[in-house]
Amino acid sequence: QVQLVESGGGLVQPGGSLRLSCAASGSISSITRMDWHRQAPGKQRGLVATITNAGRINYADSVKGRFTISRDNAKNTVYLQMNSLKPEDTAVYYCNIQMVVGGILGSYWGKGTLVTVSS
């Protein structure tokens, strides 16, 4: 059984910063890719950032230069450092981790953490 626990969301003023984390635990053999997605009210969920086990990183154009994704392989944890936050960054943020559990590669989602950017 695998569990993903997200933390770090909250209320922040425009221009502020937050750091999200997502820790995976359980019978994990290996992790191939870790992503952050977000879903704003009334909108579809979209990819924010991704980091592979080879360290390859990609960002959505809307967050380039402001957000930084990183991972701690020893802790099976992915982070999202968010700087210069804007009201349009308000959303529920979800981590998604692709990993091998019980010999099977699967895609696992966290429950989400709410980020609200408002003055």
Short mmCIF file of C-alpha atoms in Angstrom, two decimals:
data_model
loop_
_atom_site.label_atom_id
_atom_site.label_comp_id
_atom_site.label_asym_id
_atom_site.label_seq_id
_atom_site.Cartn_x
_atom_site.Cartn_y
_atom_site.Cartn_z
CA GLN A 1 0.00 0.00 0.00
CA VAL A 2 1.23 3.47 -0.89
CA GLN A 3 0.40 6.80 0.71
CA LEU A 4 1.12 10.30 -0.57
CA VAL A 5 1.00 13.11 1.96
CA GLU A 6 1.05 16.72 0.78
CA SER A 7 1.70 19.76 2.91
CA GLY A 8 2.59 23.42 2.68
CA GLY A 9 -0.52 25.03 1.23
CA GLY A 10 -2.19 28.06 2.71
CA LEU A 11 -3.07 31.71 2.28
CA VAL A 12 -0.39 34.08 1.02
CA GLN A 13 -0.36 37.64 -0.28
CA PRO A 14 0.54 38.41 -3.89
CA GLY A 15 4.30 38.41 -4.28
CA GLY A 16 4.74 35.98 -1.43
CA SER A 17 6.18 32.48 -1.35
CA LEU A 18 5.14 29.00 -0.33
CA ARG A 19 6.84 25.63 -0.39
CA LEU A 20 4.80 22.51 -1.04
CA SER A 21 5.99 19.03 -0.24
CA CYS A 22 4.70 15.58 -1.11
CA ALA A 23 6.07 12.50 0.62
CA ALA A 24 5.44 8.99 -0.61
CA SER A 25 5.56 6.02 1.72
CA GLY A 26 4.92 2.31 1.43
CA SER A 27 6.32 -0.62 -0.51
CA ILE A 28 8.00 1.47 -3.20
CA SER A 29 10.62 -0.18 -5.37
CA SER A 30 11.52 2.81 -7.49
CA ILE A 31 10.21 6.21 -8.58
CA THR A 32 10.41 7.30 -12.20
CA ARG A 33 8.74 10.67 -12.27
CA MET A 34 7.27 13.23 -9.89
CA ASP A 35 4.87 15.98 -10.95
CA TRP A 36 2.87 18.83 -9.53
CA HIS A 37 -0.50 19.65 -11.02
CA ARG A 38 -3.08 22.24 -10.07
CA GLN A 39 -6.77 22.84 -10.51
CA ALA A 40 -8.29 26.27 -10.15
CA PRO A 41 -12.02 26.71 -9.50
CA GLY A 42 -13.99 26.01 -12.65
CA LYS A 43 -10.93 24.91 -14.60
CA GLN A 44 -9.38 21.62 -15.60
CA ARG A 45 -6.42 20.18 -13.77
CA GLY A 46 -3.15 21.05 -15.48
CA LEU A 47 0.52 20.18 -15.20
CA VAL A 48 2.66 22.70 -13.34
CA ALA A 49 6.07 21.04 -13.14
CA THR A 50 7.71 17.68 -13.59
CA ILE A 51 11.01 16.09 -12.56
CA THR A 52 12.24 12.69 -13.72
CA ASN A 53 14.55 10.27 -11.94
CA ALA A 54 17.26 11.46 -14.34
CA GLY A 55 16.75 15.01 -13.10
CA ARG A 56 15.03 16.29 -16.23
CA ILE A 57 12.75 19.20 -15.33
CA ASN A 58 9.94 20.94 -17.19
CA TYR A 59 7.61 23.76 -16.20
CA ALA A 60 4.37 25.17 -17.48
CA ASP A 61 5.00 28.50 -19.19
CA SER A 62 2.87 30.30 -16.60
CA VAL A 63 5.23 29.40 -13.74
CA LYS A 64 8.66 29.48 -15.41
CA GLY A 65 11.09 31.63 -13.47
CA ARG A 66 8.87 31.66 -10.38
CA PHE A 67 8.44 28.02 -9.35
CA THR A 68 11.15 25.43 -8.68
CA ILE A 69 10.58 21.69 -8.46
CA SER A 70 13.04 19.46 -6.63
CA ARG A 71 13.16 15.99 -5.13
CA ASP A 72 14.81 14.13 -2.28
CA ASN A 73 15.22 10.54 -3.43
CA ALA A 74 16.19 9.29 0.01
CA LYS A 75 12.90 10.59 1.42
CA ASN A 76 10.73 9.82 -1.64
CA THR A 77 9.67 13.44 -1.48
CA VAL A 78 9.04 16.09 -4.12
CA TYR A 79 8.94 19.81 -3.41
CA LEU A 80 7.55 22.84 -5.18
CA GLN A 81 9.03 26.19 -4.20
CA MET A 82 6.66 28.91 -5.34
CA ASN A 83 7.87 32.51 -5.41
CA SER A 84 6.33 35.75 -6.67
CA LEU A 85 2.89 34.24 -6.30
CA LYS A 86 0.01 35.78 -8.20
CA PRO A 87 -3.76 35.59 -7.59
CA GLU A 88 -4.02 33.39 -10.69
CA ASP A 89 -1.87 30.78 -8.94
CA THR A 90 -4.78 30.13 -6.59
CA ALA A 91 -5.69 26.46 -6.94
CA VAL A 92 -5.64 23.07 -5.33
CA TYR A 93 -2.19 21.61 -5.95
CA TYR A 94 -1.79 17.88 -6.42
CA CYS A 95 1.33 15.77 -6.55
CA ASN A 96 1.49 12.82 -8.90
CA ILE A 97 4.20 10.21 -8.60
CA GLN A 98 4.90 7.41 -11.05
CA MET A 99 6.50 4.51 -9.21
CA VAL A 100 6.95 0.78 -9.12
CA VAL A 101 4.98 -0.91 -6.38
CA GLY A 102 4.80 -4.68 -6.17
CA GLY A 103 6.53 -4.95 -9.53
CA ILE A 104 3.96 -2.79 -11.29
CA LEU A 105 4.47 0.75 -12.56
CA GLY A 106 1.57 2.94 -11.54
CA SER A 107 0.53 6.56 -11.19
CA TYR A 108 -0.40 7.78 -7.73
CA TRP A 109 -2.10 11.03 -6.71
CA GLY A 110 -2.06 12.99 -3.51
CA LYS A 111 -5.29 14.40 -2.09
CA GLY A 112 -4.33 17.98 -2.84
CA THR A 113 -3.40 21.06 -0.87
CA LEU A 114 -5.08 24.42 -1.32
CA VAL A 115 -3.04 27.49 -2.21
CA THR A 116 -4.82 30.82 -2.02
CA VAL A 117 -3.09 33.99 -3.21
CA SER A 118 -5.01 37.03 -2.07
CA SER A 119 -4.54 40.36 -0.35
#
